CSV table of C-alpha atoms in Angstrom, one decimal:
chain,number,residue,atom,x,y,z
A,187,MET,CA,217.9,-16.5,56.8
A,188,ALA,CA,219.7,-13.2,57.4
A,189,VAL,CA,223.0,-13.1,59.8
A,190,PRO,CA,223.9,-10.6,61.9
A,191,SER,CA,226.7,-8.0,59.8
A,192,PHE,CA,229.5,-8.6,61.6
A,193,LEU,CA,229.2,-12.3,60.6
A,194,ALA,CA,227.8,-11.2,57.1
A,195,ARG,CA,230.9,-12.8,53.9
A,196,GLU,CA,231.0,-9.4,52.7
A,197,ARG,CA,232.7,-9.1,56.0
A,198,ILE,CA,235.8,-11.2,55.0
A,199,VAL,CA,237.1,-11.2,51.9
A,200,ALA,CA,240.4,-11.5,51.4
A,201,ARG,CA,242.1,-8.6,50.6
A,202,PRO,CA,244.9,-8.8,48.3
A,203,GLY,CA,248.1,-9.9,49.6
A,204,PHE,CA,246.1,-12.2,52.0
A,205,ASN,CA,248.3,-15.4,52.8
A,206,ARG,CA,246.0,-18.7,51.6
A,207,TRP,CA,247.3,-21.1,54.3
A,208,LEU,CA,246.4,-18.9,57.6
A,209,ILE,CA,242.9,-20.1,56.7
A,210,PRO,CA,243.4,-24.2,57.6
A,211,PRO,CA,243.9,-23.5,61.5
A,212,ALA,CA,240.8,-21.7,60.8
A,213,ALA,CA,239.2,-25.4,59.9
A,214,LEU,CA,241.1,-26.6,62.1
A,215,ALA,CA,239.7,-24.3,65.9
A,216,VAL,CA,236.6,-25.5,64.9
A,217,HIS,CA,236.9,-29.5,63.1
A,218,LEU,CA,239.3,-30.7,66.2
A,219,CYS,CA,236.6,-29.2,68.9
A,220,ILE,CA,234.0,-31.4,67.2
A,221,GLY,CA,236.0,-34.0,66.7
A,222,GLN,CA,235.1,-35.2,69.7
A,223,ALA,CA,232.1,-36.7,69.1
A,224,TYR,CA,235.2,-39.8,68.1
A,225,ALA,CA,236.3,-40.3,71.7
A,226,THR,CA,232.9,-41.3,73.2
A,227,SER,CA,233.5,-44.4,73.5
A,228,VAL,CA,235.5,-43.0,76.4
A,229,TYR,CA,233.0,-42.2,78.8
A,230,LYS,CA,230.1,-44.6,77.6
A,231,SER,CA,230.8,-47.0,79.8
A,232,ALA,CA,230.5,-44.5,82.2
A,233,LEU,CA,226.9,-43.6,80.5
A,234,VAL,CA,225.7,-47.4,81.0
A,235,SER,CA,226.6,-47.6,84.7
A,236,HIS,CA,224.7,-44.2,86.2
A,237,PHE,CA,221.6,-44.5,83.7
A,238,ASP,CA,221.1,-48.4,84.1
A,239,ALA,CA,220.3,-49.0,80.1
A,240,SER,CA,222.1,-50.4,78.0
A,241,LEU,CA,224.7,-50.4,74.8
A,242,THR,CA,222.4,-49.4,72.2
A,243,ALA,CA,220.0,-47.0,74.5
A,244,ILE,CA,223.4,-45.0,74.8
A,245,GLY,CA,224.8,-45.5,71.6
A,246,ILE,CA,221.9,-44.8,70.5
A,247,ILE,CA,223.4,-40.8,72.1
A,248,PHE,CA,226.4,-41.4,69.0
A,249,SER,CA,223.8,-42.4,66.3
A,250,ILE,CA,221.4,-38.7,67.1
A,251,ALA,CA,224.4,-36.3,66.2
A,252,ILE,CA,225.5,-38.2,63.2
A,253,VAL,CA,221.9,-38.0,62.2
A,254,MET,CA,221.7,-34.6,63.3
A,255,LEU,CA,224.7,-34.2,60.8
A,256,GLY,CA,223.5,-35.5,58.7
A,257,VAL,CA,220.1,-33.3,58.8
A,258,SER,CA,221.9,-30.3,59.6
A,259,ALA,CA,224.7,-30.8,56.5
A,260,ALA,CA,221.7,-31.4,53.3
A,261,LEU,CA,219.8,-28.5,55.2
A,262,PHE,CA,222.0,-25.4,56.0
A,263,GLY,CA,224.7,-26.9,52.9
A,264,THR,CA,223.4,-23.6,50.7
A,265,TRP,CA,222.8,-21.6,53.0
A,266,VAL,CA,226.8,-22.4,54.3
A,267,ASP,CA,227.2,-21.6,51.2
A,268,ARG,CA,225.9,-18.4,50.6
A,269,ASN,CA,226.6,-16.1,53.8
A,270,GLY,CA,230.0,-17.4,54.5
A,271,PRO,CA,231.7,-19.6,56.8
A,272,ARG,CA,232.0,-17.0,59.5
A,273,ALA,CA,228.6,-17.4,60.5
A,274,ALA,CA,228.8,-21.1,59.6
A,275,MET,CA,231.5,-22.0,62.1
A,276,PHE,CA,229.9,-18.8,65.0
A,277,THR,CA,226.1,-20.7,64.4
A,278,SER,CA,227.7,-24.3,65.0
A,279,ALA,CA,229.7,-23.3,67.6
A,280,VAL,CA,226.2,-22.0,69.9
A,281,PHE,CA,225.0,-25.6,68.1
A,282,TRP,CA,227.8,-27.3,69.6
A,283,VAL,CA,228.7,-25.9,73.4
A,284,ALA,CA,224.6,-25.7,73.9
A,285,GLY,CA,224.9,-29.8,73.2
A,286,PHE,CA,226.9,-29.8,76.3
A,287,VAL,CA,224.8,-27.7,78.3
A,288,VAL,CA,222.1,-29.5,78.0
A,289,GLY,CA,223.3,-32.9,77.5
A,290,GLY,CA,224.6,-32.6,80.7
A,291,LEU,CA,222.2,-30.8,82.7
A,292,GLY,CA,220.4,-35.0,80.3
A,293,ILE,CA,223.2,-36.9,83.0
A,294,GLU,CA,223.0,-35.2,86.3
A,295,THR,CA,219.6,-35.2,86.5
A,296,GLY,CA,219.4,-38.8,85.0
A,297,GLN,CA,217.2,-38.3,82.9
A,298,LEU,CA,218.5,-39.8,79.0
A,299,TRP,CA,216.7,-38.1,77.0
A,300,LEU,CA,217.7,-34.5,77.5
A,301,LEU,CA,221.1,-36.4,76.8
A,302,TYR,CA,219.7,-37.5,73.4
A,303,PHE,CA,218.1,-33.7,72.7
A,304,GLY,CA,221.3,-31.2,74.0
A,305,TYR,CA,224.0,-34.2,72.8
A,306,GLY,CA,222.4,-36.2,70.0
A,307,VAL,CA,219.4,-33.1,68.9
A,308,LEU,CA,221.6,-30.0,69.5
A,309,GLY,CA,225.2,-30.7,69.0
A,310,GLY,CA,224.2,-32.8,65.7
A,311,ILE,CA,223.2,-29.1,64.8
A,312,GLY,CA,226.6,-28.2,66.0
A,313,LEU,CA,228.0,-31.1,63.5
A,314,GLY,CA,226.8,-31.2,60.3
A,315,ILE,CA,227.3,-27.4,60.4
A,316,GLY,CA,230.7,-27.3,61.8
A,317,TYR,CA,231.5,-29.8,59.9
A,318,ILE,CA,230.6,-28.4,56.1
A,319,SER,CA,231.7,-24.5,56.9
A,320,PRO,CA,235.0,-24.3,55.5
A,321,VAL,CA,234.7,-27.0,53.4
A,322,SER,CA,234.1,-24.7,50.7
A,323,THR,CA,235.8,-22.0,51.2
A,324,LEU,CA,238.9,-24.5,52.3
A,325,ILE,CA,238.6,-25.0,47.9
A,326,LYS,CA,238.2,-22.1,47.0
A,327,TRP,CA,241.0,-21.2,47.8
A,328,PHE,CA,243.3,-23.8,47.0
A,329,PRO,CA,241.5,-24.8,43.0
A,330,ASP,CA,245.5,-26.0,42.0
A,331,ARG,CA,245.0,-29.5,45.2
A,332,PRO,CA,241.4,-29.8,46.4
A,333,GLY,CA,242.7,-33.0,47.8
A,334,LEU,CA,244.8,-31.8,49.9
A,335,ALA,CA,242.7,-29.0,51.0
A,336,THR,CA,239.6,-31.5,51.5
A,337,GLY,CA,242.4,-32.6,54.2
A,338,MET,CA,243.4,-29.6,55.8
A,339,ALA,CA,239.6,-29.0,55.9
A,340,ILE,CA,238.6,-32.3,57.6
A,341,MET,CA,241.4,-33.6,58.9
A,342,GLY,CA,240.9,-31.6,62.3
A,343,PHE,CA,237.6,-34.0,62.8
A,344,GLY,CA,239.3,-36.9,62.8
A,345,GLY,CA,242.2,-36.3,65.8
A,346,GLY,CA,239.7,-34.2,68.0
A,347,ALA,CA,239.2,-37.0,70.0
A,348,LEU,CA,242.7,-37.3,70.1
A,349,ILE,CA,243.1,-34.7,72.2
A,350,ALA,CA,239.0,-34.9,74.1
A,351,SER,CA,239.8,-38.6,74.8
A,352,PRO,CA,243.1,-38.2,77.4
A,353,LEU,CA,241.6,-35.1,78.3
A,354,SER,CA,238.6,-36.3,79.6
A,355,ARG,CA,240.3,-39.3,81.1
A,356,GLN,CA,241.7,-36.3,83.2
A,357,LEU,CA,238.8,-34.1,83.5
A,358,MET,CA,236.8,-37.5,85.6
A,359,ASN,CA,239.8,-38.7,88.1
A,360,PHE,CA,239.2,-35.8,88.9
A,361,TYR,CA,236.1,-34.5,89.1
A,362,ASP,CA,236.0,-38.0,91.0
A,363,PRO,CA,239.1,-39.6,93.2
A,364,ALA,CA,237.7,-42.8,92.9
A,365,TYR,CA,238.3,-43.2,89.0
A,366,ASP,CA,241.9,-44.0,88.5
A,367,GLY,CA,241.7,-45.6,84.7
A,368,THR,CA,242.7,-49.1,85.6
A,369,ALA,CA,240.4,-51.3,84.3
A,370,GLY,CA,237.6,-52.5,85.8
A,371,THR,CA,236.7,-48.2,87.2
A,372,VAL,CA,234.1,-46.3,86.1
A,373,PRO,CA,233.5,-43.2,87.2
A,374,ASN,CA,230.6,-42.5,88.1
A,375,GLY,CA,227.2,-39.4,87.1
A,376,ASP,CA,228.9,-36.8,88.6
A,377,ALA,CA,232.0,-36.5,86.7
A,378,VAL,CA,230.5,-37.3,83.9
A,379,ALA,CA,228.1,-34.1,84.0
A,380,ALA,CA,230.9,-32.0,84.4
A,381,LEU,CA,233.6,-33.2,82.3
A,382,PHE,CA,230.1,-32.3,79.4
A,383,PHE,CA,230.2,-28.1,81.2
A,384,THR,CA,233.7,-28.1,81.3
A,385,LEU,CA,234.3,-29.3,77.2
A,386,ALA,CA,231.7,-26.9,76.6
A,387,ALA,CA,233.5,-23.9,77.7
A,388,ILE,CA,236.5,-24.9,75.6
A,389,TYR,CA,235.0,-25.7,72.7
A,390,LEU,CA,233.4,-22.5,72.9
A,391,VAL,CA,236.7,-19.8,72.3
A,392,PHE,CA,238.3,-22.1,70.5
A,393,MET,CA,234.9,-22.7,67.7
A,394,MET,CA,235.1,-18.5,68.3
A,395,PHE,CA,238.5,-18.3,67.1
A,396,GLY,CA,238.4,-19.8,64.6
A,397,ALA,CA,234.8,-18.0,63.2
A,398,PHE,CA,236.5,-14.9,63.1
A,399,ILE,CA,239.5,-15.5,61.9
A,400,VAL,CA,239.1,-16.9,58.1
A,401,ARG,CA,238.2,-15.4,55.1
A,402,VAL,CA,237.0,-16.0,51.6
A,403,PRO,CA,238.7,-15.4,48.9
A,404,ALA,CA,237.8,-12.6,46.0
A,405,ASP,CA,235.4,-14.3,43.3
A,406,ASP,CA,238.7,-13.3,40.6
A,407,TRP,CA,241.0,-14.3,43.2
A,408,ARG,CA,243.1,-16.9,41.5
A,409,PRO,CA,246.6,-18.6,43.1
A,410,ALA,CA,249.8,-17.3,41.5
A,411,GLY,CA,250.4,-19.9,38.1
A,412,PHE,CA,247.6,-21.1,38.9
A,413,ASP,CA,245.5,-22.4,34.6
A,414,PRO,CA,242.2,-22.6,35.4
A,415,SER,CA,241.8,-25.5,32.1
A,416,SER,CA,244.6,-27.8,34.0
A,417,VAL,CA,242.0,-29.3,35.5
A,418,LYS,CA,240.5,-31.3,32.4
A,419,GLN,CA,243.3,-33.1,32.7
A,420,LYS,CA,242.7,-35.6,35.0
A,421,ALA,CA,240.6,-38.2,34.1
A,422,LEU,CA,236.5,-37.8,35.5
A,423,VAL,CA,237.0,-34.1,36.4
A,424,THR,CA,235.1,-31.6,35.0
A,425,THR,CA,235.1,-28.1,34.3
A,426,GLU,CA,232.1,-27.8,34.2
A,427,SER,CA,229.6,-26.9,36.7
A,428,VAL,CA,226.3,-29.3,38.3
A,429,SER,CA,223.9,-27.0,40.7
A,430,ALA,CA,222.8,-29.3,44.1
A,431,ALA,CA,219.3,-30.2,43.1
A,432,ASN,CA,220.6,-31.3,40.0
A,433,ALA,CA,223.3,-32.9,41.6
A,434,ILE,CA,221.6,-35.0,43.7
A,435,LYS,CA,219.2,-36.5,40.1
A,436,THR,CA,222.4,-38.4,39.3
A,437,PRO,CA,223.9,-41.8,39.9
A,438,GLN,CA,226.4,-40.6,40.0
A,439,PHE,CA,225.5,-38.4,43.2
A,440,TRP,CA,224.1,-42.3,44.9
A,441,LEU,CA,226.6,-44.3,43.7
A,442,VAL,CA,229.0,-42.0,45.7
A,443,TRP,CA,226.3,-41.9,48.6
A,444,THR,CA,226.1,-45.8,48.9
A,445,ALA,CA,230.1,-45.6,48.7
A,446,LEU,CA,230.7,-43.3,51.4
A,447,PHE,CA,227.8,-44.9,53.4
A,448,CYS,CA,229.4,-48.4,53.6
A,449,ASN,CA,232.7,-46.7,53.7
A,450,VAL,CA,231.5,-44.7,57.1
A,451,THR,CA,229.6,-47.4,58.5
A,452,ALA,CA,232.1,-50.4,59.0
A,453,GLY,CA,234.3,-47.3,60.6
A,454,ILE,CA,231.9,-46.4,62.8
A,455,GLY,CA,231.0,-49.9,63.6
A,456,ILE,CA,235.3,-50.1,65.5
A,457,LEU,CA,235.1,-46.2,66.4
A,458,GLU,CA,231.7,-46.3,68.5
A,459,GLN,CA,233.6,-49.7,70.1
A,460,ALA,CA,237.0,-48.9,70.3
A,461,ALA,CA,238.4,-48.1,73.8
A,462,PRO,CA,236.0,-51.8,75.1
A,463,MET,CA,236.7,-53.5,72.4
A,464,ILE,CA,240.6,-53.4,71.9
A,465,GLN,CA,239.4,-54.5,76.2
A,466,ASP,CA,237.2,-57.4,74.8
A,467,PHE,CA,239.5,-57.9,72.2
A,468,PHE,CA,242.8,-59.4,75.2
A,469,ARG,CA,240.1,-60.6,77.9
A,470,THR,CA,241.2,-64.3,80.2
A,471,ASN,CA,239.8,-65.8,82.8
A,472,GLY,CA,236.8,-62.3,83.4
A,473,THR,CA,239.8,-60.0,83.3
A,474,SER,CA,241.2,-58.2,80.2
A,475,THR,CA,244.8,-57.6,80.1
A,476,VAL,CA,244.2,-53.8,78.4
A,477,ALA,CA,243.6,-51.4,81.1
A,478,ALA,CA,241.3,-48.6,80.7
A,479,ALA,CA,244.5,-45.9,81.0
A,480,THR,CA,245.1,-48.4,77.7
A,481,ALA,CA,241.6,-48.0,75.9
A,482,ALA,CA,241.9,-44.4,75.7
A,483,GLY,CA,245.2,-44.2,75.1
A,484,PHE,CA,244.4,-46.6,72.4
A,485,VAL,CA,240.7,-44.4,70.7
A,486,GLY,CA,243.6,-41.2,70.5
A,487,LEU,CA,246.1,-43.8,68.5
A,488,LEU,CA,242.6,-43.9,66.4
A,489,SER,CA,242.0,-40.2,65.8
A,490,LEU,CA,245.5,-39.2,64.9
A,491,PHE,CA,244.8,-41.8,62.3
A,492,ASN,CA,242.1,-40.6,61.8
A,493,MET,CA,243.3,-37.4,61.1
A,494,GLY,CA,246.5,-38.8,59.4
A,495,GLY,CA,244.9,-40.8,57.0
A,496,ARG,CA,242.3,-37.9,56.3
A,497,PHE,CA,245.2,-35.6,55.1
A,498,ALA,CA,247.7,-38.3,53.2
A,499,TRP,CA,245.0,-39.8,51.6
A,500,SER,CA,243.1,-37.8,51.2
A,501,THR,CA,246.0,-35.6,49.2
A,502,THR,CA,247.4,-38.5,48.0
A,503,SER,CA,243.8,-38.9,45.7
A,504,ASP,CA,245.8,-35.8,44.0
A,505,TYR,CA,248.1,-37.6,42.5
A,506,ILE,CA,246.3,-40.6,41.3
A,507,GLY,CA,242.3,-39.5,41.2
A,508,ARG,CA,239.5,-40.0,43.7
A,509,LYS,CA,238.0,-43.4,42.2
A,510,PRO,CA,241.4,-45.5,42.3
A,511,ILE,CA,242.0,-44.2,45.9
A,512,TYR,CA,238.6,-45.7,46.7
A,513,MET,CA,239.2,-48.7,45.5
A,514,VAL,CA,242.0,-49.1,47.9
A,515,TYR,CA,239.5,-47.8,50.5
A,516,LEU,CA,236.2,-50.2,49.9
A,517,GLY,CA,238.5,-53.2,49.3
A,518,VAL,CA,241.6,-53.9,51.1
A,519,GLY,CA,239.2,-52.0,54.1
A,520,ALA,CA,237.0,-55.5,53.1
A,521,VAL,CA,240.9,-57.3,53.1
A,522,LEU,CA,241.9,-56.1,56.7
A,523,TYR,CA,238.3,-55.9,58.6
A,524,VAL,CA,238.7,-60.5,57.2
A,525,LEU,CA,242.4,-60.0,59.4
A,526,LEU,CA,241.1,-58.9,62.2
A,527,ALA,CA,237.9,-61.2,62.3
A,528,THR,CA,240.1,-63.5,62.3
A,529,VAL,CA,243.5,-63.2,63.6
A,530,GLY,CA,242.7,-59.7,65.3
A,531,SER,CA,243.2,-61.5,68.9
A,532,SER,CA,246.7,-62.7,68.2
A,533,ALA,CA,248.3,-60.5,69.0
A,534,THR,CA,248.0,-57.1,70.9
A,535,TRP,CA,250.2,-55.5,68.3
A,536,LEU,CA,248.1,-56.3,65.2
A,537,PHE,CA,245.1,-55.8,66.9
A,538,VAL,CA,246.0,-52.2,66.7
A,539,LEU,CA,247.5,-51.9,63.3
A,540,LEU,CA,243.8,-53.3,61.4
A,541,ALA,CA,242.7,-50.6,63.3
A,542,ALA,CA,244.5,-48.4,62.9
A,543,LEU,CA,244.6,-49.5,58.9
A,544,ILE,CA,241.4,-49.7,59.2
A,545,ILE,CA,240.4,-46.0,60.5
A,546,SER,CA,242.9,-44.1,58.2
A,547,PHE,CA,241.0,-45.8,55.4
A,548,TYR,CA,237.3,-44.3,57.1
A,549,GLY,CA,239.7,-40.9,58.0
A,550,GLY,CA,240.6,-40.5,54.1
A,551,GLY,CA,237.2,-41.6,52.6
A,552,PHE,CA,235.8,-37.8,55.1
A,553,ALA,CA,238.3,-36.1,53.3
A,554,THR,CA,238.5,-37.0,50.0
A,555,VAL,CA,234.5,-37.1,49.1
A,556,PRO,CA,233.9,-33.7,49.1
A,557,ALA,CA,237.2,-32.9,45.6
A,558,TYR,CA,235.1,-36.0,44.9
A,559,LEU,CA,232.3,-34.2,44.4
A,560,ARG,CA,234.5,-30.9,43.0
A,561,ASP,CA,235.8,-33.7,40.3
A,562,LEU,CA,232.5,-34.6,39.4
A,563,PHE,CA,229.9,-31.5,39.1
A,564,GLY,CA,232.6,-28.5,39.8
A,565,THR,CA,233.0,-25.8,42.4
A,566,TYR,CA,229.3,-23.7,41.5
A,567,GLN,CA,227.2,-25.1,44.9
A,568,VAL,CA,229.9,-27.7,46.5
A,569,GLY,CA,229.2,-26.7,49.6
A,570,ALA,CA,225.2,-27.8,49.6
A,571,ILE,CA,225.5,-31.1,47.1
A,572,HIS,CA,228.3,-32.3,49.9
A,573,GLY,CA,226.0,-31.3,53.5
A,574,ARG,CA,223.3,-33.3,51.2
A,575,LEU,CA,226.5,-36.5,50.4
A,576,LEU,CA,226.6,-35.9,54.2
A,577,THR,CA,223.0,-37.8,54.4
A,578,ALA,CA,225.0,-40.5,53.8
A,579,TRP,CA,227.2,-40.3,57.2
A,580,SER,CA,223.3,-40.1,59.1
A,581,ALA,CA,222.4,-43.7,57.4
A,582,ALA,CA,226.4,-45.5,58.2
A,583,GLY,CA,225.7,-43.4,61.6
A,584,VAL,CA,222.5,-45.4,62.5
A,585,ALA,CA,223.7,-48.5,60.8
A,586,GLY,CA,227.0,-48.7,63.0
A,587,PRO,CA,226.0,-48.3,66.2
A,588,LEU,CA,223.6,-50.4,65.6
A,589,ILE,CA,225.3,-53.2,63.6
A,590,ILE,CA,227.6,-53.5,66.4
A,591,ASN,CA,226.1,-53.1,69.8
A,592,GLY,CA,223.0,-55.4,68.2
A,593,VAL,CA,225.3,-58.4,68.2
A,594,LEU,CA,227.1,-57.4,71.4
A,595,ASP,CA,224.3,-57.5,73.1
A,596,THR,CA,223.4,-60.8,71.9
A,597,GLN,CA,226.4,-62.0,72.1
A,598,GLY,CA,226.8,-61.6,76.1
A,599,THR,CA,227.2,-58.8,78.9
A,600,PRO,CA,229.8,-55.4,78.5
A,601,GLY,CA,232.7,-56.4,80.6
A,602,GLU,CA,232.6,-59.9,79.7
A,603,LEU,CA,232.6,-60.4,75.6
A,604,VAL,CA,236.2,-61.8,74.2
A,605,ALA,CA,237.0,-60.9,70.8
A,606,ALA,CA,234.2,-64.2,69.2
A,607,ASN,CA,231.6,-62.2,70.3
A,608,TYR,CA,232.4,-59.3,67.2
A,609,ARG,CA,233.0,-61.7,64.8
A,610,PRO,CA,229.5,-61.8,63.3
A,611,ALA,CA,229.3,-57.9,63.2
A,612,LEU,CA,232.5,-57.5,61.4
A,613,PHE,CA,232.5,-59.8,58.8
A,614,ILE,CA,228.6,-57.8,57.7
A,615,MET,CA,230.8,-54.8,58.3
A,616,VAL,CA,233.4,-57.0,54.7
A,617,GLY,CA,229.8,-57.1,53.8
A,618,LEU,CA,228.8,-53.6,53.1
A,619,LEU,CA,232.9,-52.9,51.8
A,620,VAL,CA,232.4,-55.1,49.7
A,621,ILE,CA,228.5,-52.8,47.8
A,622,GLY,CA,230.3,-50.2,48.4
A,623,PHE,CA,233.6,-51.4,46.2
A,624,VAL,CA,230.8,-52.3,43.4
A,625,ALA,CA,229.1,-48.9,43.9
A,626,ASN,CA,232.7,-46.8,43.6
A,627,LEU,CA,233.8,-48.8,40.5
A,628,MET,CA,230.9,-48.2,38.6
A,629,VAL,CA,230.5,-43.9,38.8
A,630,ARG,CA,231.8,-42.2,35.0
A,631,PRO,CA,231.9,-39.0,34.1
A,632,VAL,CA,228.3,-36.7,35.3
A,633,SER,CA,226.1,-36.0,32.0
A,634,SER,CA,226.3,-32.7,29.7
A,635,ARG,CA,222.3,-32.1,29.8
A,636,TRP,CA,223.2,-31.4,34.1
A,637,HIS,CA,225.7,-29.0,33.9
A,638,GLU,CA,225.3,-25.9,34.5
A,639,PRO,CA,225.0,-22.6,31.0
A,640,LYS,CA,228.2,-21.1,30.7
A,641,ALA,CA,227.1,-18.1,31.7
A,642,THR,CA,227.0,-18.6,35.9
A,643,THR,CA,229.2,-17.1,38.4
A,644,PRO,CA,229.8,-17.2,42.1
A,645,ALA,CA,227.5,-14.2,41.9
A,646,THR,CA,224.6,-15.6,40.2
A,647,ALA,CA,225.4,-18.4,42.2
A,648,ARG,CA,225.3,-16.6,45.8
A,649,ALA,CA,221.4,-15.3,44.2
A,650,ASP,CA,220.4,-18.6,43.2
A,651,ASP,CA,220.7,-20.1,46.8
A,652,GLU,CA,218.6,-17.1,47.9
A,653,ARG,CA,216.0,-17.9,45.7
A,654,SER,CA,216.1,-21.7,46.8
A,655,ALA,CA,215.4,-19.9,49.5
A,656,VAL,CA,213.0,-18.3,49.3
A,657,ARG,CA,211.7,-21.4,48.0
């Protein structure tokens, strides 16, 4: 698929002396916008009321978006690598904004299928392309610190709700004065539709800003003082290269896929239900002691830990390794889930602390996995490999909400649930994390039979991508 000349990779190759620290702001401009996906719980109750639907029916919107994220990332991974981040960010902005516009029309007209198609399908495509667009670029700009690089690339996605959650609440209050953010008040459908249209306009501006300031390094560029041979000094880190086509044939790919799937499923279970969950955990005699405004603030706090975890844990992996840090995400995460299910309702501060740590591991898993793939398969086509691995996120985007919403639909009516109603779903998450822990434990170096010939270069990589695209 050809792109206009002003979006072409050749137009954005950085000149000598370019400061690589100007690239993270471009990535953040896109990821902070598409990270709004984590703030959907703020208006979830409003959509349930507006469409007179179940939690599961509304939760499907988020699931479709995450499925399309994984599918589009897998399908367009080589296209992104070949055409560069500007074309990818521009395309992402078009689909993401179109998703809000079509979704807003669906809410305005009472057509739930339009919301599925708009936010779910169109928005999900924008999510997938936008999510992977800066990752391989930042890895190339920071070959000396791949964990730091991927943490910078992806932390904005985790922090998107930190902005979108309070902004959404304020805008819905502006469009529907009867909604004041307190417990028991729900904005009307027109307010949510107006919110969608407003966010579309805001995100278009910021995402285009990121697209037009991003640059890629020249093929022969290296950071001052960086020795490529030094990367081999750590366990599981290769200096060889594996193509995307061969990577998916290796057991290492599927073991990492399983570990990511389990970690994401567990995290999505909290994020997708965050606002009503904290209210339900502290409900007495049918009334929650946590106001809707406080619940929205909790969503923002989780976003902060999601974002912070992506940067902090991924950067930590540069020192202790990718496999050990995943042991922390999955092993300690399982213990935290047990505590959340058993004693999480004893005190608000304890619930918030446990949920925040779990979400920091969730975010860290996302930010670490591109560097994990780089360690195992090399930098050759790492963006395309990352795109294929994100199908684990698609699967988790279905499994997580279905587990939580499916269990809750059998436990009672939204607005009347209590902590005990969440326990079956939370213990299911514990089991998934244990499975992921075992999968990560089994990861070993990739066999040499999957390595590319030594003559492979970035230029031939793009040529290979073009032939693959034709096929």
